[in-house]
XYZ file of C-alpha atoms in Angstrom:
506
model
C -57.355 -92.450 39.296
C -54.770 -89.551 38.317
C -55.500 -86.534 36.421
C -54.088 -83.121 35.796
C -56.013 -79.908 36.017
C -54.083 -76.821 34.550
C -55.107 -73.152 35.062
C -53.247 -70.450 33.024
C -53.399 -66.760 33.406
C -51.129 -63.898 32.270
C -49.530 -63.849 35.593
C -49.041 -67.408 36.514
C -49.469 -70.872 35.519
C -50.856 -73.473 38.054
C -50.865 -77.423 37.512
C -52.572 -79.439 39.979
C -52.188 -83.417 40.140
C -55.358 -84.949 41.538
C -55.416 -88.357 42.973
C -58.791 -89.984 43.457
C -60.468 -86.434 43.096
C -58.006 -85.195 45.907
C -55.189 -82.474 45.501
C -51.801 -84.326 45.683
C -49.408 -81.953 44.086
C -49.375 -78.516 42.964
C -46.936 -76.742 40.686
C -46.904 -72.973 40.295
C -44.827 -70.915 37.990
C -45.252 -67.181 37.867
C -44.036 -64.943 35.214
C -41.755 -62.877 37.487
C -39.885 -66.136 38.972
C -40.036 -68.480 36.114
C -38.088 -71.865 36.920
C -34.612 -72.058 35.452
C -34.327 -75.871 36.127
C -33.065 -77.664 33.094
C -31.748 -74.460 31.341
C -28.208 -74.855 29.886
C -25.678 -71.980 30.080
C -22.170 -70.904 29.019
C -20.968 -69.824 32.348
C -17.879 -68.189 33.522
C -16.044 -69.039 36.893
C -16.245 -66.216 39.264
C -14.395 -67.807 42.223
C -13.008 -70.912 43.207
C -13.192 -71.809 46.788
C -11.040 -74.897 48.026
C -12.484 -74.698 51.797
C -16.044 -75.755 50.450
C -14.734 -77.574 47.036
C -17.073 -75.725 45.099
C -17.105 -72.815 42.523
C -19.463 -69.742 42.013
C -20.520 -69.468 38.240
C -21.625 -66.216 36.601
C -24.473 -67.461 34.130
C -25.826 -64.048 33.567
C -28.041 -63.308 36.819
C -27.456 -60.952 39.751
C -26.679 -64.071 41.890
C -23.975 -66.635 41.012
C -24.809 -70.234 40.443
C -23.037 -72.772 42.915
C -21.079 -75.804 41.558
C -19.802 -78.588 43.567
C -16.759 -80.502 42.785
C -18.690 -83.798 42.483
C -20.929 -82.074 39.966
C -18.230 -81.611 37.433
C -17.969 -84.261 34.657
C -15.596 -85.488 32.152
C -12.519 -85.861 34.683
C -10.935 -89.023 36.088
C -12.538 -91.182 38.498
C -16.188 -90.166 37.709
C -17.639 -93.720 38.513
C -21.056 -94.743 38.153
C -24.270 -92.813 37.891
C -27.910 -92.534 38.743
C -30.696 -90.279 37.409
C -32.660 -88.614 40.128
C -35.368 -86.063 39.594
C -34.053 -85.188 36.215
C -30.549 -84.797 37.331
C -27.467 -87.254 36.855
C -25.811 -87.916 40.204
C -22.448 -89.740 40.784
C -23.094 -92.813 43.054
C -19.996 -92.133 44.795
C -20.399 -88.449 45.473
C -18.479 -88.300 48.833
C -15.870 -90.532 47.788
C -15.406 -88.417 44.482
C -15.438 -85.094 46.444
C -12.440 -86.391 48.452
C -10.601 -87.526 45.223
C -10.831 -84.311 43.279
C -9.703 -80.969 43.905
C -11.821 -78.038 42.837
C -8.805 -75.708 42.210
C -7.176 -78.356 39.695
C -10.483 -78.760 37.597
C -11.451 -74.952 37.392
C -9.717 -71.423 37.113
C -11.122 -68.191 37.739
C -12.586 -66.485 34.441
C -12.493 -70.052 32.897
C -15.741 -70.757 30.889
C -17.786 -73.925 31.332
C -20.921 -75.440 30.281
C -23.517 -75.729 33.313
C -27.013 -76.735 33.749
C -29.355 -75.537 36.646
C -30.348 -78.601 38.822
C -32.189 -76.524 41.488
C -33.620 -73.185 41.686
C -32.940 -70.380 44.043
C -33.909 -71.082 47.522
C -33.838 -67.964 49.911
C -30.494 -66.286 49.349
C -28.886 -69.103 47.766
C -28.116 -68.904 43.995
C -29.201 -71.687 41.706
C -27.436 -75.114 42.084
C -25.392 -76.053 38.940
C -24.322 -79.380 37.415
C -21.606 -79.812 34.552
C -23.540 -83.536 34.166
C -25.555 -82.228 31.107
C -28.972 -84.162 30.601
C -31.497 -83.671 27.683
C -34.788 -85.341 28.746
C -37.018 -86.654 25.898
C -40.239 -88.380 26.127
C -38.746 -91.872 26.693
C -35.163 -91.525 26.888
C -32.628 -88.898 28.713
C -29.730 -88.058 26.638
C -26.396 -87.624 28.829
C -23.893 -86.201 26.519
C -21.241 -85.913 29.430
C -21.243 -89.852 30.270
C -21.405 -93.034 28.427
C -23.330 -95.259 30.651
C -26.633 -97.057 29.733
C -29.587 -97.033 32.147
C -33.029 -98.060 32.696
C -35.502 -96.311 35.084
C -35.707 -98.216 38.609
C -39.347 -97.853 38.346
C -39.322 -100.464 35.561
C -39.193 -103.591 37.808
C -39.666 -106.535 35.233
C -36.189 -108.005 34.710
C -37.105 -109.391 31.134
C -38.547 -105.730 30.028
C -35.153 -104.258 31.618
C -32.977 -106.433 29.355
C -35.034 -105.599 26.337
C -34.834 -101.851 27.052
C -31.063 -102.302 27.538
C -30.710 -103.926 24.113
C -32.789 -101.185 22.484
C -30.563 -98.370 24.002
C -27.360 -100.078 22.809
C -28.759 -100.071 19.262
C -30.099 -96.587 19.112
C -27.495 -94.742 21.233
C -25.504 -91.924 19.389
C -21.752 -92.226 19.610
C -20.087 -90.986 22.817
C -23.248 -90.323 24.881
C -25.249 -92.124 27.644
C -28.771 -92.909 27.343
C -31.492 -93.656 30.286
C -34.811 -95.160 29.589
C -37.709 -93.170 31.385
C -40.529 -94.775 32.988
C -42.806 -93.884 30.151
C -40.612 -95.823 27.697
C -42.118 -99.084 29.306
C -43.390 -101.416 26.511
C -42.433 -98.917 23.586
C -40.806 -99.984 20.507
C -37.262 -99.480 19.104
C -38.815 -96.991 16.753
C -39.952 -94.668 19.484
C -36.463 -94.701 21.312
C -34.810 -94.093 17.888
C -36.859 -90.990 17.174
C -36.197 -89.691 20.701
C -32.622 -90.288 20.586
C -32.294 -88.633 17.145
C -34.171 -85.405 18.147
C -32.187 -85.149 21.158
C -28.754 -85.598 19.465
C -29.876 -82.674 17.169
C -30.619 -80.598 20.266
C -27.049 -81.323 21.748
C -25.236 -80.572 18.571
C -27.160 -77.236 18.503
C -26.182 -76.414 21.996
C -22.413 -77.387 21.586
C -22.604 -75.031 18.533
C -23.896 -72.204 20.515
C -21.360 -72.718 23.228
C -18.335 -72.232 20.986
C -19.740 -69.237 19.072
C -21.512 -67.204 22.024
C -19.633 -65.089 24.444
C -20.250 -65.959 27.988
C -22.390 -65.812 30.186
C -25.108 -66.926 27.889
C -28.258 -69.064 27.556
C -27.387 -72.132 25.445
C -30.566 -74.070 25.676
C -34.001 -73.466 27.498
C -35.803 -76.321 28.781
C -39.790 -76.693 28.042
C -41.956 -74.446 29.856
C -44.151 -75.865 32.934
C -46.967 -77.233 31.045
C -44.950 -79.148 28.345
C -42.522 -80.228 30.922
C -45.553 -81.987 32.908
C -47.041 -83.672 29.712
C -43.347 -84.754 28.667
C -42.296 -86.109 32.236
C -45.674 -87.109 33.890
C -48.623 -87.393 31.558
C -48.256 -91.318 31.039
C -50.733 -94.075 30.600
C -51.315 -94.015 34.229
C -53.071 -90.658 33.981
C -56.631 -90.839 33.015
C -57.157 -87.147 31.812
C -55.495 -83.693 31.447
C -57.821 -80.595 31.553
C -56.663 -77.167 30.560
C -58.511 -73.785 30.511
C -56.410 -72.017 27.919
C -56.928 -72.643 24.044
C -53.539 -71.933 22.987
C -51.679 -74.086 25.462
C -54.297 -76.860 24.734
C -53.402 -76.682 21.035
C -49.585 -76.594 22.093
C -50.214 -79.901 24.132
C -52.027 -81.451 21.062
C -49.107 -80.730 18.555
C -46.568 -81.849 21.391
C -48.576 -85.129 21.745
C -48.800 -85.480 17.933
C -45.039 -85.884 17.759
C -44.296 -87.919 20.810
C -47.728 -89.883 22.064
C -50.491 -89.463 19.812
C -52.492 -92.070 21.796
C -52.654 -89.691 24.539
C -54.575 -86.893 22.733
C -57.991 -87.988 23.422
C -57.156 -87.687 27.042
C -56.812 -84.074 26.814
C -59.690 -81.711 27.271
C -60.330 -77.843 27.117
C -62.332 -76.513 29.817
C -64.796 -73.952 28.561
C -66.934 -71.533 30.570
C -66.615 -68.864 32.855
C -66.320 -70.786 36.168
C -62.853 -70.914 36.984
C -61.501 -74.445 36.726
C -59.721 -74.740 39.998
C -63.185 -73.703 41.554
C -64.936 -76.318 39.543
C -62.659 -79.095 40.953
C -62.528 -77.942 44.564
C -58.864 -77.292 44.262
C -58.778 -73.615 45.618
C -60.376 -74.938 49.016
C -57.612 -77.695 48.882
C -54.718 -74.780 48.553
C -56.159 -72.727 51.461
C -56.498 -75.822 53.714
C -52.762 -76.538 52.803
C -51.665 -73.339 54.179
C -53.163 -73.994 57.535
C -51.092 -75.446 60.448
C -53.824 -77.867 61.522
C -55.114 -80.630 59.028
C -58.262 -82.512 60.314
C -58.873 -86.203 59.820
C -62.046 -87.937 58.751
C -62.011 -89.743 62.282
C -61.922 -86.425 64.192
C -58.154 -86.456 64.947
C -55.779 -84.065 63.494
C -52.282 -83.423 62.598
C -50.230 -80.229 63.114
C -47.572 -79.217 60.910
C -44.649 -76.721 62.080
C -41.815 -75.907 59.841
C -38.519 -74.703 61.360
C -35.168 -73.762 59.800
C -33.669 -77.079 60.780
C -36.695 -79.518 60.458
C -40.254 -79.989 59.921
C -42.207 -81.141 62.880
C -45.377 -83.098 62.434
C -47.586 -84.090 65.472
C -50.579 -86.696 65.540
C -53.376 -86.024 67.905
C -56.573 -87.961 68.574
C -58.396 -84.819 68.920
C -62.416 -85.490 69.144
C -61.861 -89.154 68.144
C -62.358 -91.542 71.098
C -62.955 -94.843 69.478
C -65.574 -97.504 70.283
C -63.445 -99.796 72.348
C -60.074 -100.217 73.599
C -57.634 -97.146 73.756
C -54.829 -99.069 71.733
C -57.075 -99.508 68.970
C -58.206 -95.870 68.934
C -54.644 -94.729 68.601
C -53.740 -97.345 65.995
C -56.753 -96.452 63.951
C -55.560 -92.521 64.196
C -52.053 -93.141 63.575
C -52.871 -95.071 60.223
C -55.092 -92.498 59.083
C -52.524 -89.576 60.063
C -49.874 -91.648 57.910
C -51.934 -91.548 54.750
C -52.656 -87.666 55.440
C -48.985 -86.962 56.366
C -47.613 -88.558 52.873
C -50.197 -86.499 51.095
C -49.345 -83.198 52.858
C -45.536 -83.943 52.322
C -46.056 -84.119 48.876
C -48.720 -81.120 48.350
C -46.615 -78.749 50.533
C -43.485 -80.027 49.113
C -41.803 -80.321 52.376
C -37.977 -81.104 52.397
C -35.040 -81.931 54.752
C -35.612 -83.527 57.963
C -39.237 -84.311 58.822
C -39.889 -85.389 62.576
C -43.334 -87.182 62.963
C -44.624 -87.662 66.431
C -47.068 -90.465 66.133
C -49.265 -91.290 69.104
C -47.530 -93.894 71.322
C -48.604 -97.595 70.876
C -47.693 -100.578 72.795
C -48.081 -103.322 70.209
C -45.138 -104.031 68.136
C -47.454 -105.450 65.454
C -49.279 -101.978 65.190
C -46.003 -100.236 64.950
C -44.748 -102.465 62.066
C -48.353 -101.911 60.488
C -47.780 -98.213 60.860
C -44.378 -98.313 59.013
C -45.784 -100.382 56.206
C -48.483 -97.990 55.791
C -46.343 -94.792 55.883
C -43.860 -96.121 53.241
C -46.621 -97.472 51.089
C -48.327 -93.863 51.134
C -45.098 -92.411 50.469
C -44.388 -94.539 47.063
C -46.174 -92.145 44.798
C -43.985 -89.325 45.954
C -41.561 -88.376 43.119
C -38.867 -86.865 45.454
C -36.519 -89.270 47.046
C -37.395 -90.126 50.830
C -35.881 -92.351 53.617
C -37.801 -93.408 56.730
C -36.471 -94.652 59.987
C -38.088 -97.203 62.267
C -40.647 -96.246 64.975
C -38.924 -95.101 68.059
C -40.177 -96.273 71.550
C -41.924 -92.762 71.958
C -43.551 -93.323 68.808
C -41.384 -91.003 66.661
C -40.372 -91.249 63.091
C -37.643 -89.508 61.301
C -37.725 -89.112 57.722
C -35.916 -87.103 54.969
C -37.248 -85.834 51.974
C -35.144 -84.421 48.917
C -35.476 -80.604 48.915
C -35.922 -79.190 45.247
C -37.935 -75.969 45.316
C -39.728 -73.585 47.601
C -42.310 -75.612 49.566
C -46.032 -74.453 49.043
C -46.283 -72.231 52.230
C -43.115 -70.234 51.237
C -44.234 -70.089 47.511
C -47.579 -68.414 48.344
C -47.086 -66.536 51.596
C -44.275 -64.296 53.196
C -43.442 -63.714 56.900
C -45.682 -61.628 58.833
C -44.433 -58.197 58.966
C -45.601 -57.871 62.871
C -44.192 -61.221 64.257
C -41.273 -61.468 61.497
C -42.373 -65.069 60.844
C -42.232 -66.049 64.594
C -45.906 -66.576 64.530
C -46.321 -64.996 67.921
C -46.715 -61.211 69.068
C -46.165 -60.013 72.705
C -49.598 -60.183 74.597
C -51.578 -56.999 75.835
C -50.370 -57.572 79.246
C -46.810 -57.731 78.207
C -47.010 -54.662 76.025
C -48.780 -52.607 78.893
C -45.930 -53.452 81.598
C -43.454 -52.638 78.573
C -45.166 -49.356 78.137
C -45.206 -48.490 81.724
C -41.288 -49.103 81.889
C -40.825 -46.969 78.790
C -42.667 -44.248 80.269
C -40.539 -44.361 83.530
C -37.426 -44.150 81.419
C -38.723 -41.228 79.213
C -39.610 -39.240 82.582
C -35.795 -39.445 83.554
C -34.758 -37.427 80.531
C -37.890 -35.287 79.587
C -39.098 -32.135 81.384
C -42.842 -32.135 79.751
C -45.158 -31.926 82.221
C -48.136 -33.222 80.200
C -48.036 -36.054 78.052
C -50.479 -38.165 75.548
C -49.769 -41.774 75.237
C -51.349 -43.346 72.142
C -51.859 -47.235 72.107
C -53.676 -50.070 70.667
C -57.352 -50.300 72.064
C -56.702 -53.325 74.206
C -53.619 -51.702 75.830
C -55.663 -48.518 76.392
C -58.385 -50.433 77.991
C -56.178 -52.233 80.308
C -54.313 -48.970 81.384
C -57.752 -47.435 82.266
C -59.068 -50.222 84.281
C -56.589 -53.085 85.657
C -53.475 -50.785 85.615
C -54.992 -47.700 86.232
C -53.245 -47.467 89.786
C -49.986 -48.337 88.289
C -50.192 -45.552 85.783
C -51.579 -43.141 88.442
C -48.704 -43.829 90.867
C -46.042 -43.237 87.961
C -47.537 -39.899 87.139
C -47.642 -38.813 90.910
C -43.974 -39.964 91.588
C -42.851 -37.794 88.568
C -45.314 -35.024 88.718
C -46.824 -35.676 85.286
C -50.106 -35.514 83.730
C -50.637 -38.708 81.390
C -53.598 -38.948 79.107
C -54.333 -42.254 77.382
C -55.687 -42.210 73.685
C -56.769 -45.420 71.817
C -55.760 -45.636 68.242
C -57.705 -48.096 66.279
C -55.315 -48.840 63.406
C -52.396 -49.256 65.847
C -50.789 -52.949 65.984
C -50.495 -54.267 69.625
C -46.887 -53.530 69.735
C -47.194 -49.816 68.526
C -46.699 -47.000 71.164
C -46.435 -43.233 70.685
C -45.958 -40.810 73.444
C -46.746 -37.153 72.570
C -46.091 -33.774 74.028
C -49.758 -32.622 74.963
C -48.325 -29.003 74.643
C -47.097 -29.296 70.867
C -48.291 -32.926 70.077
C -44.666 -33.756 68.852
C -43.504 -37.261 69.418
C -41.240 -37.913 72.411
C -38.510 -40.543 72.605
C -36.717 -42.150 75.625
């Protein structure tokens, strides 16, 4: 059972997808960092870089967008296309990149129509494409190509043939159309209305391209709530509950035009209790920020994110099983596979993901684990590829990275450890401080000094390492007083002159 729960405030919009009452996906859009994906701009070529076969495009923001050669439409050799995650992609991307030359297609200061396919990630600008797509409820209009297509999630051959015939009959001249999954079982009239509306949007966008001086916004995609309603609120979703009356009215008006039968599944949350609190979503979000995730059996998984990849480790923990070791390991691995698939979606983990399952001797159990993981990943809208289980119980998989993952979206690097997750120990800082004093004594003639440190470091200097401190003072003929400062970080050290209380530096 799937349902959407939407929380709206002046500062941010949060959209949760629940599957069997558990949080499966979370979308967060804040006013200060709104998503640009789907927006169409008149851009100006700022620079062409042959070495990486790409161009940087000014679309009116501080950071230029990035356009790769294979994402430029309307040139010879474009070939076949697929529609992935709302973006048209050439099937022969690598081959196309070799055949075409970016410097022959684009020149500095040239104007070009582009669409944002991926938001900013870290220091990178937005990813752009020249393959324009205009999504509707049932079809996607592709004005830069002429192919017709049907969503790969529609598996019935007879239904696919029926939909292709409908697309041929309703297609506006000179454009391509792709049927969305929501179009399964819909009538020709539904598709005709969608195609007609999207044609008007495209004509309006073209007119703005000709009349406006670039860089400029030509077409803005729907906001996060209506985008979810358009793209994911289908017959397979039992309910959508929202806590904002204005947005609730907008959803009903949207569904009036595109899917009236779904209006009865929309509910307005009333009352003072926060909607995410009522559904237990806040607790689920808090858990998703933790490194360790516990399994029902007593085992757990640990998720570590690095620059290059995500490492996930499976442990039996407190679970010891009731019979053989192999059975205990197999049960833990199967339970972990389900939870890993859920956490990957929820945290929006991308790139290379390495999963260290507990080693199993039985080939049958390994096959069962692979099938379980692939089945659990089927509901993931992001594209994933999974390798076979290695002899050591490792599985490598990739998942398409589209936006910041949940941890990065809701947190920032620790100012003390700078994202490393570790700080130096009290012992290390004590020894460092003694070396720092020795270095200072070689340049400074002050006879009496005050050393201000974290309480734990101060305690160590007064007890375990008192002899070392006294020996250093005697060697250099100095007087040293230790002051404990409660609001110091363990890394903080200040050496002051006892006479002037001015800070001394080595």
